[in-house]
Each structure stands twice: as structure tokens, then as C-alpha cells.
Amino acid sequence: MNFKKLTLIAFVFLSILTSCTDDDDNGGFIAIPPRDRAEQQIVDKDSLINYLETHYYNEATFLTPGTHSIEELVIQELPRDTDGSYLPLPNPDTNKILMDSDLLETFETTYVGVNYEYYVLRLNTGAGDSPRFTDQVRVVYTGNLFNGVIFDSTPNPIDLPMTTDQGGGVIEGWKLVFPTFKSSASFMSNSNGTISYEDYGLGAMFLPSGLAYFEVSPSSLIPTYSNLIFKFELLQIEVLDHDNDGIPSYVEDLEDNKNIFDDDTDGDLRPNYVDADDDGDGVLTLDELDSRTYLVISGDDEPILAANEYERSRTTLNGDITIKTVIAMDSDNNGTPDYLESNITINYNE
């Protein structure tokens, strides 16, 4: 089971749980309100810092040039004396306490009104493209609790949408961390059917519960209010267009606030990223875009697209690439594209 998606089942279960009381004396559940996020973050932060100060990893392995994997990353707790106190770091020439590593980065964010800190061990940034919070990522990962329990893992690459057309997607921590990494520089299909990737994003994230599942327990292996660790390889990305209207979903974040659910130009209660007619003028968004086709002969450079031009498809034949794009037209030159103005109904596909 993939635990990255907050499923509808989990929310339905919580709704039922919080609506049941024992007022009728029939043994019903007593509703337990979620903990205060700000107060829980104080607890989570202390727990995260304590973990990073008392655990170490095999740093020397990743200082050696080459393609590494999460299987090589070994995180261990410092040894303890008989009285329970921590002993010095073993083999300091090859190991490093996480908190002391130059590769550990601290990030801050505000989420649902609460300030959070989270940590990223950046073993390799990658050399491809960075995903946006609306894209799909191809990853290999392992999820751990602080006690070492592995609650989820994917030994083979898996494709996960960061945001879905049902409003779900991956946990908030993933949406924050993955855009700071890049996908692989290149990949090659092998004769045995596998794919080899080179120079991809590689690291580990250490997340407070507020950027993970918080009060939700998506499985019996993940208690509520759990801080989580994910080791990951970011292999490939795909730019998504959830409503297939020609406008990539990240562009439909009009407020540029990393929230595509509050952008609803025509007020029809369907956010633009899942609305095929964004301005509600009766002309589909795709029809309010002009189109263009490029033929790139093998060995030639690809075209540089305009700021308002987006790739729709590409095909390769005998080394030649055909790229089809759409262009967001602004016929009245007022800075707002036609597909977002209900008073402009030009159909460029007629």
C-alpha cells in the first residue's frame, strides 16, 4: 500500500469517529479533538533535534564520486553506555552525526497558520529538472519512524502525482522537499527491461508530524502525531495538466501561493486546474489557445518556448523530434490571457 496519499477512506473514518459520542449510553466513541498544531510542533521540533543530535550516518560513502542509492544510506543511533548515556561517535573518519553534517539543511515554512521546521540531508541535488508541486514524480523511497520501523518502501520506481484532481496527493513535506531537488540527468533502457538513471536527486527528509499525517493514522504502522523520515531517489518528473486544457496545472496557480484550490476564475466551484472552461464563457480553454508545431532534426537544438507557450506533446522518429505546443493568446494586450476573460470568446481552433 502507498501511504503517501491521504485517502478518502481515512477522512471518512475520522468524520465518523468524531461524530460518535456515548451520550446515548450505547458504547459509542467519544470524540477526541485533534491536538493544537502549534503546541504539537514544539514537541515535534524537540524530538527532531534530539534525533539528529543522537544519530549518525556513513558520510564518507557519499563523498566518493559516483551514482549512489538510498540502500547505501545507513542511519544509526549513537552507542550508549551502561547508564544509558551516549558514547562518542564511532569511526569519525567515515561517520558523521546528522546535526553536524554540512549536507544537512534546515528549512522553515508556514502551513495552516503554524511555523514548521524540517530538515533535509542533501546527498545529491541531481542534474535534471526540478518538479513543481503539481507535477508527477518517479521515485524510489523508504519511510521510517524514529524508532527504526519501516512503514513503507518501494524497491522499484513508482510514479506519484504531487497533487491529484480529487484534491489529495502526497503529504505536505513531499511537496516542499522535492522541488528543491532535481531529477536524473539522463536515463537508459537496459536489455533486461530495467532503466538506469544517472545523477538524480538523492537524500533524506526529516519531517514533523504537522507536515506529514498529523492526527491521521493511515496504517497500523504509523501512529498519530508521528515524525517521519523518508530516504528517497528522485528519478524523473512529468509536468501534469489535470484537466487536459493545454495549461499546465502549475500555471493555474494564479496567486502563486502553492495552492491551486483557491483559483476559480468563473466562480463555478471548480478550481481552474480541473476546469476545462476556466472563464466560463462557453469556449473551452483549449480552444482559446493557439497552437504550433516544431520539427527538430536529429542533432539540432530544441526551440526555446515563449513564456506563454506550453508543450503539449512530443514524438521521436529516427532521431527527429516533433514538438506540439499551445500559446496562451492575449488578443486585447491587457496582460490577461483570453482563456481567463469571459468577454473574449475567440476560438483559435475553428
mmCIF file of C-alpha atoms in Angstrom:
data_model
loop_
_atom_site.group_PDB
_atom_site.id
_atom_site.type_symbol
_atom_site.label_atom_id
_atom_site.label_comp_id
_atom_site.label_asym_id
_atom_site.label_seq_id
_atom_site.Cartn_x
_atom_site.Cartn_y
_atom_site.Cartn_z
ATOM 1 C CA MET A 1 0.000 0.000 0.000
ATOM 2 C CA ASN A 2 1.216 3.502 -0.817
ATOM 3 C CA PHE A 3 0.827 5.685 2.260
ATOM 4 C CA LYS A 4 1.686 8.959 0.569
ATOM 5 C CA LYS A 5 -1.881 9.722 -0.425
ATOM 6 C CA LEU A 6 -4.347 10.842 2.223
ATOM 7 C CA THR A 7 -7.204 8.695 1.123
ATOM 8 C CA LEU A 8 -10.857 9.499 1.251
ATOM 9 C CA ILE A 9 -11.345 6.446 3.437
ATOM 10 C CA ALA A 10 -9.168 7.928 6.161
ATOM 11 C CA PHE A 11 -11.129 11.151 6.216
ATOM 12 C CA VAL A 12 -14.478 9.373 6.215
ATOM 13 C CA PHE A 13 -13.307 7.248 9.131
ATOM 14 C CA LEU A 14 -12.251 10.313 11.077
ATOM 15 C CA SER A 15 -15.544 12.030 10.358
ATOM 16 C CA ILE A 16 -17.444 9.041 11.698
ATOM 17 C CA LEU A 17 -15.178 8.809 14.712
ATOM 18 C CA THR A 18 -15.597 12.444 15.708
ATOM 19 C CA SER A 19 -19.380 12.346 15.230
ATOM 20 C CA CYS A 20 -19.924 9.457 17.628
ATOM 21 C CA THR A 21 -20.456 10.047 21.351
ATOM 22 C CA ASP A 22 -21.565 7.974 24.307
ATOM 23 C CA ASP A 23 -24.482 10.293 25.118
ATOM 24 C CA ASP A 24 -26.900 7.555 24.144
ATOM 25 C CA ASP A 25 -25.137 5.141 26.513
ATOM 26 C CA ASN A 26 -24.751 2.645 23.686
ATOM 27 C CA GLY A 27 -20.999 2.406 23.929
ATOM 28 C CA GLY A 28 -20.313 4.900 21.137
ATOM 29 C CA PHE A 29 -16.936 6.547 20.615
ATOM 30 C CA ILE A 30 -16.003 9.718 22.476
ATOM 31 C CA ALA A 31 -14.802 12.366 20.070
ATOM 32 C CA ILE A 32 -11.177 13.328 20.683
ATOM 33 C CA PRO A 33 -10.331 16.696 19.135
ATOM 34 C CA PRO A 34 -7.014 16.968 17.301
ATOM 35 C CA ARG A 35 -4.097 18.408 19.208
ATOM 36 C CA ASP A 36 -3.221 22.050 18.797
ATOM 37 C CA ARG A 37 -0.819 22.244 15.853
ATOM 38 C CA ALA A 38 1.379 24.957 17.338
ATOM 39 C CA GLU A 39 1.774 23.057 20.596
ATOM 40 C CA GLN A 40 2.464 19.783 18.792
ATOM 41 C CA GLN A 41 5.099 21.468 16.644
ATOM 42 C CA ILE A 42 7.051 22.415 19.785
ATOM 43 C CA VAL A 43 7.093 18.757 20.816
ATOM 44 C CA ASP A 44 7.944 17.581 17.308
ATOM 45 C CA LYS A 45 10.788 20.063 16.940
ATOM 46 C CA ASP A 46 12.413 18.897 20.160
ATOM 47 C CA SER A 47 12.055 15.298 19.018
ATOM 48 C CA LEU A 48 13.565 16.059 15.601
ATOM 49 C CA ILE A 49 16.556 17.894 17.059
ATOM 50 C CA ASN A 50 17.179 15.143 19.596
ATOM 51 C CA TYR A 51 17.113 12.546 16.816
ATOM 52 C CA LEU A 52 19.518 14.486 14.615
ATOM 53 C CA GLU A 53 21.905 15.019 17.541
ATOM 54 C CA THR A 54 21.937 11.359 18.580
ATOM 55 C CA HIS A 55 22.048 9.608 15.206
ATOM 56 C CA TYR A 56 24.796 9.400 12.610
ATOM 57 C CA TYR A 57 25.237 8.230 9.040
ATOM 58 C CA ASN A 58 28.018 6.901 6.820
ATOM 59 C CA GLU A 59 29.043 10.264 5.365
ATOM 60 C CA ALA A 60 32.249 9.087 3.663
ATOM 61 C CA THR A 61 30.256 6.818 1.338
ATOM 62 C CA PHE A 62 28.575 9.817 -0.281
ATOM 63 C CA LEU A 63 31.696 11.945 -0.507
ATOM 64 C CA THR A 64 33.035 9.448 -3.015
ATOM 65 C CA PRO A 65 32.025 10.406 -6.596
ATOM 66 C CA GLY A 66 29.628 8.057 -8.318
ATOM 67 C CA THR A 67 25.984 7.069 -8.527
ATOM 68 C CA HIS A 68 24.721 6.205 -5.059
ATOM 69 C CA SER A 69 21.391 4.877 -3.818
ATOM 70 C CA ILE A 70 19.292 5.040 -0.678
ATOM 71 C CA GLU A 71 20.274 1.442 0.047
ATOM 72 C CA GLU A 72 23.746 2.763 0.828
ATOM 73 C CA LEU A 73 22.487 5.289 3.369
ATOM 74 C CA VAL A 74 22.768 3.825 6.863
ATOM 75 C CA ILE A 75 21.496 5.887 9.812
ATOM 76 C CA GLN A 76 22.261 4.581 13.293
ATOM 77 C CA GLU A 77 21.838 5.717 16.873
ATOM 78 C CA LEU A 78 24.974 6.571 18.840
ATOM 79 C CA PRO A 79 26.098 3.724 21.107
ATOM 80 C CA ARG A 80 25.116 4.004 24.776
ATOM 81 C CA ASP A 81 26.997 3.358 27.977
ATOM 82 C CA THR A 82 25.628 1.058 30.669
ATOM 83 C CA ASP A 83 23.970 4.037 32.352
ATOM 84 C CA GLY A 84 22.169 4.961 29.123
ATOM 85 C CA SER A 85 24.321 7.972 28.308
ATOM 86 C CA TYR A 86 25.560 8.349 24.750
ATOM 87 C CA LEU A 87 29.100 7.368 23.841
ATOM 88 C CA PRO A 88 31.301 9.211 21.305
ATOM 89 C CA LEU A 89 30.747 8.838 17.582
ATOM 90 C CA PRO A 90 32.312 5.605 16.298
ATOM 91 C CA ASN A 91 34.715 5.863 13.344
ATOM 92 C CA PRO A 92 34.524 9.667 12.973
ATOM 93 C CA ASP A 93 36.651 9.470 9.831
ATOM 94 C CA THR A 94 33.793 7.798 7.969
ATOM 95 C CA ASN A 95 30.691 8.628 10.022
ATOM 96 C CA LYS A 96 29.023 11.933 10.858
ATOM 97 C CA ILE A 97 26.386 12.945 13.386
ATOM 98 C CA LEU A 98 23.427 14.131 11.333
ATOM 99 C CA MET A 99 23.147 17.512 13.039
ATOM 100 C CA ASP A 100 26.850 18.191 12.439
ATOM 101 C CA SER A 101 26.790 17.332 8.740
ATOM 102 C CA ASP A 102 27.395 20.080 6.202
ATOM 103 C CA LEU A 103 24.920 18.237 3.987
ATOM 104 C CA LEU A 104 22.033 18.727 6.447
ATOM 105 C CA GLU A 105 19.828 21.719 5.650
ATOM 106 C CA THR A 106 17.186 23.339 7.842
ATOM 107 C CA PHE A 107 14.045 24.732 6.237
ATOM 108 C CA GLU A 108 11.156 26.755 7.593
ATOM 109 C CA THR A 109 7.621 27.030 6.263
ATOM 110 C CA THR A 110 4.198 28.200 7.371
ATOM 111 C CA TYR A 111 1.448 25.639 6.937
ATOM 112 C CA VAL A 112 -2.159 26.050 8.105
ATOM 113 C CA GLY A 113 -1.054 29.039 10.137
ATOM 114 C CA VAL A 114 1.754 27.286 12.021
ATOM 115 C CA ASN A 115 5.505 27.786 11.595
ATOM 116 C CA TYR A 116 7.307 24.491 10.951
ATOM 117 C CA GLU A 117 10.937 23.452 10.730
ATOM 118 C CA TYR A 118 12.024 20.418 8.761
ATOM 119 C CA TYR A 119 15.387 19.020 7.776
ATOM 120 C CA VAL A 120 16.866 17.629 4.563
ATOM 121 C CA LEU A 121 20.043 15.603 4.126
ATOM 122 C CA ARG A 122 21.120 16.559 0.602
ATOM 123 C CA LEU A 123 23.365 13.767 -0.665
ATOM 124 C CA ASN A 124 22.981 14.771 -4.320
ATOM 125 C CA THR A 125 20.852 17.542 -5.792
ATOM 126 C CA GLY A 126 20.532 15.941 -9.252
ATOM 127 C CA ALA A 127 21.124 17.429 -12.686
ATOM 128 C CA GLY A 128 17.741 17.256 -14.438
ATOM 129 C CA ASP A 129 14.640 19.363 -13.833
ATOM 130 C CA SER A 130 13.004 20.218 -10.525
ATOM 131 C CA PRO A 131 9.376 19.190 -10.055
ATOM 132 C CA ARG A 132 6.700 21.713 -9.213
ATOM 133 C CA PHE A 133 4.151 20.985 -6.521
ATOM 134 C CA THR A 134 1.570 19.988 -9.158
ATOM 135 C CA ASP A 135 3.820 17.606 -11.101
ATOM 136 C CA GLN A 136 4.222 13.842 -11.005
ATOM 137 C CA VAL A 137 7.426 12.347 -9.631
ATOM 138 C CA ARG A 138 9.044 8.979 -10.254
ATOM 139 C CA VAL A 139 10.776 7.973 -7.059
ATOM 140 C CA VAL A 140 12.256 5.174 -5.012
ATOM 141 C CA TYR A 141 11.817 5.703 -1.284
ATOM 142 C CA THR A 142 11.768 4.179 2.181
ATOM 143 C CA GLY A 143 9.710 5.584 5.061
ATOM 144 C CA ASN A 144 10.825 5.134 8.659
ATOM 145 C CA LEU A 145 9.613 6.062 12.102
ATOM 146 C CA PHE A 146 12.170 7.421 14.559
ATOM 147 C CA ASN A 147 12.280 4.018 16.249
ATOM 148 C CA GLY A 148 13.544 2.453 13.025
ATOM 149 C CA VAL A 149 10.282 0.805 11.958
ATOM 150 C CA ILE A 150 9.912 0.811 8.165
ATOM 151 C CA PHE A 151 6.283 1.597 7.377
ATOM 152 C CA ASP A 152 6.551 1.881 3.592
ATOM 153 C CA SER A 153 9.086 1.274 0.842
ATOM 154 C CA THR A 154 9.296 0.966 -2.931
ATOM 155 C CA PRO A 155 12.259 -1.092 -4.130
ATOM 156 C CA ASN A 156 11.202 -0.312 -7.710
ATOM 157 C CA PRO A 157 10.453 3.163 -9.115
ATOM 158 C CA ILE A 158 6.897 4.352 -8.609
ATOM 159 C CA ASP A 159 5.047 7.318 -10.157
ATOM 160 C CA LEU A 160 3.187 9.576 -7.726
ATOM 161 C CA PRO A 161 1.220 12.751 -8.511
ATOM 162 C CA MET A 162 2.101 15.533 -6.085
ATOM 163 C CA THR A 163 -1.481 16.815 -6.447
ATOM 164 C CA THR A 164 -4.500 14.911 -7.751
ATOM 165 C CA ASP A 165 -7.693 16.066 -9.405
ATOM 166 C CA GLN A 166 -9.541 14.999 -6.265
ATOM 167 C CA GLY A 167 -7.532 17.439 -4.169
ATOM 168 C CA GLY A 168 -5.331 14.858 -2.468
ATOM 169 C CA GLY A 169 -1.806 13.921 -3.398
ATOM 170 C CA VAL A 170 1.335 13.440 -1.365
ATOM 171 C CA ILE A 171 1.926 14.777 2.129
ATOM 172 C CA GLU A 172 2.886 18.414 2.545
ATOM 173 C CA GLY A 173 6.512 17.606 3.353
ATOM 174 C CA TRP A 174 6.999 15.968 -0.037
ATOM 175 C CA LYS A 175 5.532 18.998 -1.822
ATOM 176 C CA LEU A 176 8.093 21.153 -0.021
ATOM 177 C CA VAL A 177 11.189 18.971 -0.356
ATOM 178 C CA PHE A 178 11.070 17.527 -3.863
ATOM 179 C CA PRO A 179 11.019 20.909 -5.664
ATOM 180 C CA THR A 180 14.416 21.627 -4.032
ATOM 181 C CA PHE A 181 15.920 18.592 -5.810
ATOM 182 C CA LYS A 182 16.283 17.689 -9.477
ATOM 183 C CA SER A 183 15.554 14.568 -11.457
ATOM 184 C CA SER A 184 18.170 12.457 -13.230
ATOM 185 C CA ALA A 185 20.430 13.971 -15.867
ATOM 186 C CA SER A 186 19.787 11.032 -18.192
ATOM 187 C CA PHE A 187 18.414 7.515 -18.244
ATOM 188 C CA MET A 188 18.938 4.436 -20.366
ATOM 189 C CA SER A 189 16.812 1.374 -21.042
ATOM 190 C CA ASN A 190 18.636 -1.875 -20.394
ATOM 191 C CA SER A 191 18.268 -5.161 -22.271
ATOM 192 C CA ASN A 192 16.657 -6.783 -19.205
ATOM 193 C CA GLY A 193 13.815 -4.274 -19.209
ATOM 194 C CA THR A 194 15.124 -2.105 -16.369
ATOM 195 C CA ILE A 195 16.097 1.568 -16.611
ATOM 196 C CA SER A 196 19.360 3.042 -15.371
ATOM 197 C CA TYR A 197 19.395 6.639 -14.110
ATOM 198 C CA GLU A 198 22.379 8.958 -13.749
ATOM 199 C CA ASP A 199 22.942 11.940 -11.447
ATOM 200 C CA TYR A 200 19.500 12.014 -9.808
ATOM 201 C CA GLY A 201 18.289 13.702 -6.654
ATOM 202 C CA LEU A 202 19.230 11.679 -3.570
ATOM 203 C CA GLY A 203 18.620 12.437 0.075
ATOM 204 C CA ALA A 204 16.572 12.046 3.219
ATOM 205 C CA MET A 205 13.906 14.270 4.756
ATOM 206 C CA PHE A 206 13.073 14.526 8.450
ATOM 207 C CA LEU A 207 9.519 15.794 8.871
ATOM 208 C CA PRO A 208 7.416 16.890 11.842
ATOM 209 C CA SER A 209 4.007 15.292 12.083
ATOM 210 C CA GLY A 210 2.368 18.558 11.000
ATOM 211 C CA LEU A 211 3.930 18.205 7.545
ATOM 212 C CA ALA A 212 3.030 14.521 7.401
ATOM 213 C CA TYR A 213 -0.202 12.909 8.625
ATOM 214 C CA PHE A 214 -0.640 14.754 11.955
ATOM 215 C CA GLU A 215 -3.747 13.294 13.682
ATOM 216 C CA VAL A 216 -4.423 10.770 10.906
ATOM 217 C CA SER A 217 -3.053 7.227 11.206
ATOM 218 C CA PRO A 218 -3.046 5.950 7.610
ATOM 219 C CA SER A 219 -1.909 2.492 8.728
ATOM 220 C CA SER A 220 -1.338 0.484 11.872
ATOM 221 C CA LEU A 221 2.396 1.095 11.401
ATOM 222 C CA ILE A 222 2.108 4.884 11.646
ATOM 223 C CA PRO A 223 0.790 6.188 14.979
ATOM 224 C CA THR A 224 -0.905 9.558 15.074
ATOM 225 C CA TYR A 225 1.393 12.573 15.518
ATOM 226 C CA SER A 226 4.417 10.709 14.161
ATOM 227 C CA ASN A 227 7.555 12.445 12.933
ATOM 228 C CA LEU A 228 8.706 10.682 9.770
ATOM 229 C CA ILE A 229 11.913 10.004 7.861
ATOM 230 C CA PHE A 230 11.978 9.387 4.112
ATOM 231 C CA LYS A 231 15.049 8.301 2.196
ATOM 232 C CA PHE A 232 14.468 8.931 -1.499
ATOM 233 C CA GLU A 233 15.748 8.946 -5.053
ATOM 234 C CA LEU A 234 14.096 11.468 -7.389
ATOM 235 C CA LEU A 235 14.429 9.871 -10.813
ATOM 236 C CA GLN A 236 12.044 11.568 -13.240
ATOM 237 C CA ILE A 237 9.289 14.166 -13.306
ATOM 238 C CA GLU A 238 6.263 14.801 -15.502
ATOM 239 C CA VAL A 239 4.509 18.139 -15.814
ATOM 240 C CA LEU A 240 0.791 17.474 -15.277
ATOM 241 C CA ASP A 241 -2.234 19.123 -16.856
ATOM 242 C CA HIS A 242 -5.021 17.674 -14.724
ATOM 243 C CA ASP A 243 -7.917 18.859 -16.889
ATOM 244 C CA ASN A 244 -6.068 18.453 -20.207
ATOM 245 C CA ASP A 245 -6.943 22.006 -21.206
ATOM 246 C CA GLY A 246 -3.465 22.833 -22.509
ATOM 247 C CA ILE A 247 -2.461 24.902 -19.479
ATOM 248 C CA PRO A 248 -0.088 23.034 -17.123
ATOM 249 C CA SER A 249 -1.525 22.819 -13.625
ATOM 250 C CA TYR A 250 1.293 24.832 -12.071
ATOM 251 C CA VAL A 251 0.369 27.780 -14.330
ATOM 252 C CA GLU A 252 -3.189 27.635 -12.970
ATOM 253 C CA ASP A 253 -1.839 28.680 -9.565
ATOM 254 C CA LEU A 254 -2.727 32.286 -10.392
ATOM 255 C CA GLU A 255 -1.913 33.605 -6.927
ATOM 256 C CA ASP A 256 1.475 31.868 -6.992
ATOM 257 C CA ASN A 257 0.836 30.729 -3.431
ATOM 258 C CA LYS A 258 1.393 26.986 -3.970
ATOM 259 C CA ASN A 259 -2.360 26.471 -3.682
ATOM 260 C CA ILE A 260 -4.329 25.598 -6.809
ATOM 261 C CA PHE A 261 -7.601 25.093 -4.963
ATOM 262 C CA ASP A 262 -8.287 28.821 -4.449
ATOM 263 C CA ASP A 263 -8.085 29.773 -8.145
ATOM 264 C CA ASP A 264 -11.594 29.702 -9.644
ATOM 265 C CA THR A 265 -11.906 32.393 -12.297
ATOM 266 C CA ASP A 266 -15.540 31.748 -13.244
ATOM 267 C CA GLY A 267 -16.731 31.016 -9.703
ATOM 268 C CA ASP A 268 -18.280 27.672 -10.611
ATOM 269 C CA LEU A 269 -16.715 25.945 -7.578
ATOM 270 C CA ARG A 270 -14.315 24.054 -9.828
ATOM 271 C CA PRO A 271 -10.732 25.266 -9.438
ATOM 272 C CA ASN A 272 -9.142 26.244 -12.739
ATOM 273 C CA TYR A 273 -6.769 23.271 -12.719
ATOM 274 C CA VAL A 274 -9.747 20.901 -13.073
ATOM 275 C CA ASP A 275 -11.997 23.224 -15.098
ATOM 276 C CA ALA A 276 -11.965 22.789 -18.892
ATOM 277 C CA ASP A 277 -13.522 26.257 -19.365
ATOM 278 C CA ASP A 278 -11.692 28.470 -16.879
ATOM 279 C CA ASP A 279 -13.560 31.720 -17.567
ATOM 280 C CA GLY A 280 -16.969 30.117 -18.132
ATOM 281 C CA ASP A 281 -17.531 31.851 -21.477
ATOM 282 C CA GLY A 282 -18.679 28.724 -23.302
ATOM 283 C CA VAL A 283 -15.427 28.334 -25.247
ATOM 284 C CA LEU A 284 -13.152 25.632 -23.905
ATOM 285 C CA THR A 285 -9.805 26.813 -22.597
ATOM 286 C CA LEU A 286 -8.026 24.573 -25.119
ATOM 287 C CA ASP A 287 -9.877 26.317 -27.957
ATOM 288 C CA GLU A 288 -8.798 29.731 -26.656
ATOM 289 C CA LEU A 289 -5.154 28.745 -27.194
ATOM 290 C CA ASP A 290 -3.261 28.968 -30.450
ATOM 291 C CA SER A 291 -1.097 26.001 -31.487
ATOM 292 C CA ARG A 292 2.318 25.487 -33.024
ATOM 293 C CA THR A 293 4.367 22.506 -34.271
ATOM 294 C CA TYR A 294 8.171 22.266 -34.317
ATOM 295 C CA LEU A 295 10.268 19.677 -36.150
ATOM 296 C CA VAL A 296 13.678 19.234 -34.555
ATOM 297 C CA ILE A 297 16.066 17.386 -36.852
ATOM 298 C CA SER A 298 18.368 14.932 -35.103
ATOM 299 C CA GLY A 299 21.292 16.831 -33.593
ATOM 300 C CA ASP A 300 19.651 20.258 -33.750
ATOM 301 C CA ASP A 301 18.802 22.327 -30.682
ATOM 302 C CA GLU A 302 15.223 22.331 -29.451
ATOM 303 C CA PRO A 303 13.258 25.588 -29.688
ATOM 304 C CA ILE A 304 13.123 27.957 -26.739
ATOM 305 C CA LEU A 305 9.441 28.337 -25.889
ATOM 306 C CA ALA A 306 7.899 31.699 -25.112
ATOM 307 C CA ALA A 307 6.765 32.486 -21.564
ATOM 308 C CA ASN A 308 3.129 31.902 -22.566
ATOM 309 C CA GLU A 309 3.848 28.768 -24.628
ATOM 310 C CA TYR A 310 3.497 25.242 -23.260
ATOM 311 C CA GLU A 311 4.456 21.858 -24.632
ATOM 312 C CA ARG A 312 1.538 19.527 -25.292
ATOM 313 C CA SER A 313 3.289 16.509 -26.783
ATOM 314 C CA ARG A 314 6.458 15.218 -28.391
ATOM 315 C CA THR A 315 7.205 12.230 -30.572
ATOM 316 C CA THR A 316 10.520 10.888 -31.819
ATOM 317 C CA LEU A 317 11.059 9.130 -35.137
ATOM 318 C CA ASN A 318 14.509 8.166 -36.422
ATOM 319 C CA GLY A 319 16.073 10.697 -34.083
ATOM 320 C CA ASP A 320 13.861 13.577 -35.261
ATOM 321 C CA ILE A 321 11.562 15.152 -32.673
ATOM 322 C CA THR A 322 8.124 16.634 -33.319
ATOM 323 C CA ILE A 323 7.016 19.007 -30.568
ATOM 324 C CA LYS A 324 3.476 20.389 -30.403
ATOM 325 C CA THR A 325 2.757 23.408 -28.241
ATOM 326 C CA VAL A 326 -0.074 25.780 -27.342
ATOM 327 C CA ILE A 327 0.162 29.530 -26.833
ATOM 328 C CA ALA A 328 -1.973 31.496 -24.389
ATOM 329 C CA MET A 329 -3.223 34.371 -26.518
ATOM 330 C CA ASP A 330 -3.877 37.895 -25.198
ATOM 331 C CA SER A 331 -5.828 39.487 -28.028
ATOM 332 C CA ASP A 332 -6.506 42.785 -26.224
ATOM 333 C CA ASN A 333 -2.950 43.060 -24.850
ATOM 334 C CA ASN A 334 -4.113 43.799 -21.308
ATOM 335 C CA GLY A 335 -1.871 41.239 -19.630
ATOM 336 C CA THR A 336 -4.645 38.689 -19.035
ATOM 337 C CA PRO A 337 -4.868 35.758 -21.478
ATOM 338 C CA ASP A 338 -8.070 35.235 -23.428
ATOM 339 C CA TYR A 339 -8.862 31.972 -21.650
ATOM 340 C CA LEU A 340 -9.286 33.919 -18.382
ATOM 341 C CA GLU A 341 -11.516 36.676 -19.836
ATOM 342 C CA SER A 342 -15.172 35.792 -20.244
ATOM 343 C CA ASN A 343 -15.800 38.748 -22.588
ATOM 344 C CA ILE A 344 -13.382 37.302 -25.170
ATOM 345 C CA THR A 345 -14.672 34.214 -26.967
ATOM 346 C CA ILE A 346 -12.223 33.750 -29.844
ATOM 347 C CA ASN A 347 -11.941 30.083 -30.847
ATOM 348 C CA TYR A 348 -8.496 29.592 -32.376
ATOM 349 C CA ASN A 349 -9.283 26.039 -33.464
ATOM 350 C CA GLU A 350 -12.207 26.905 -35.759
#
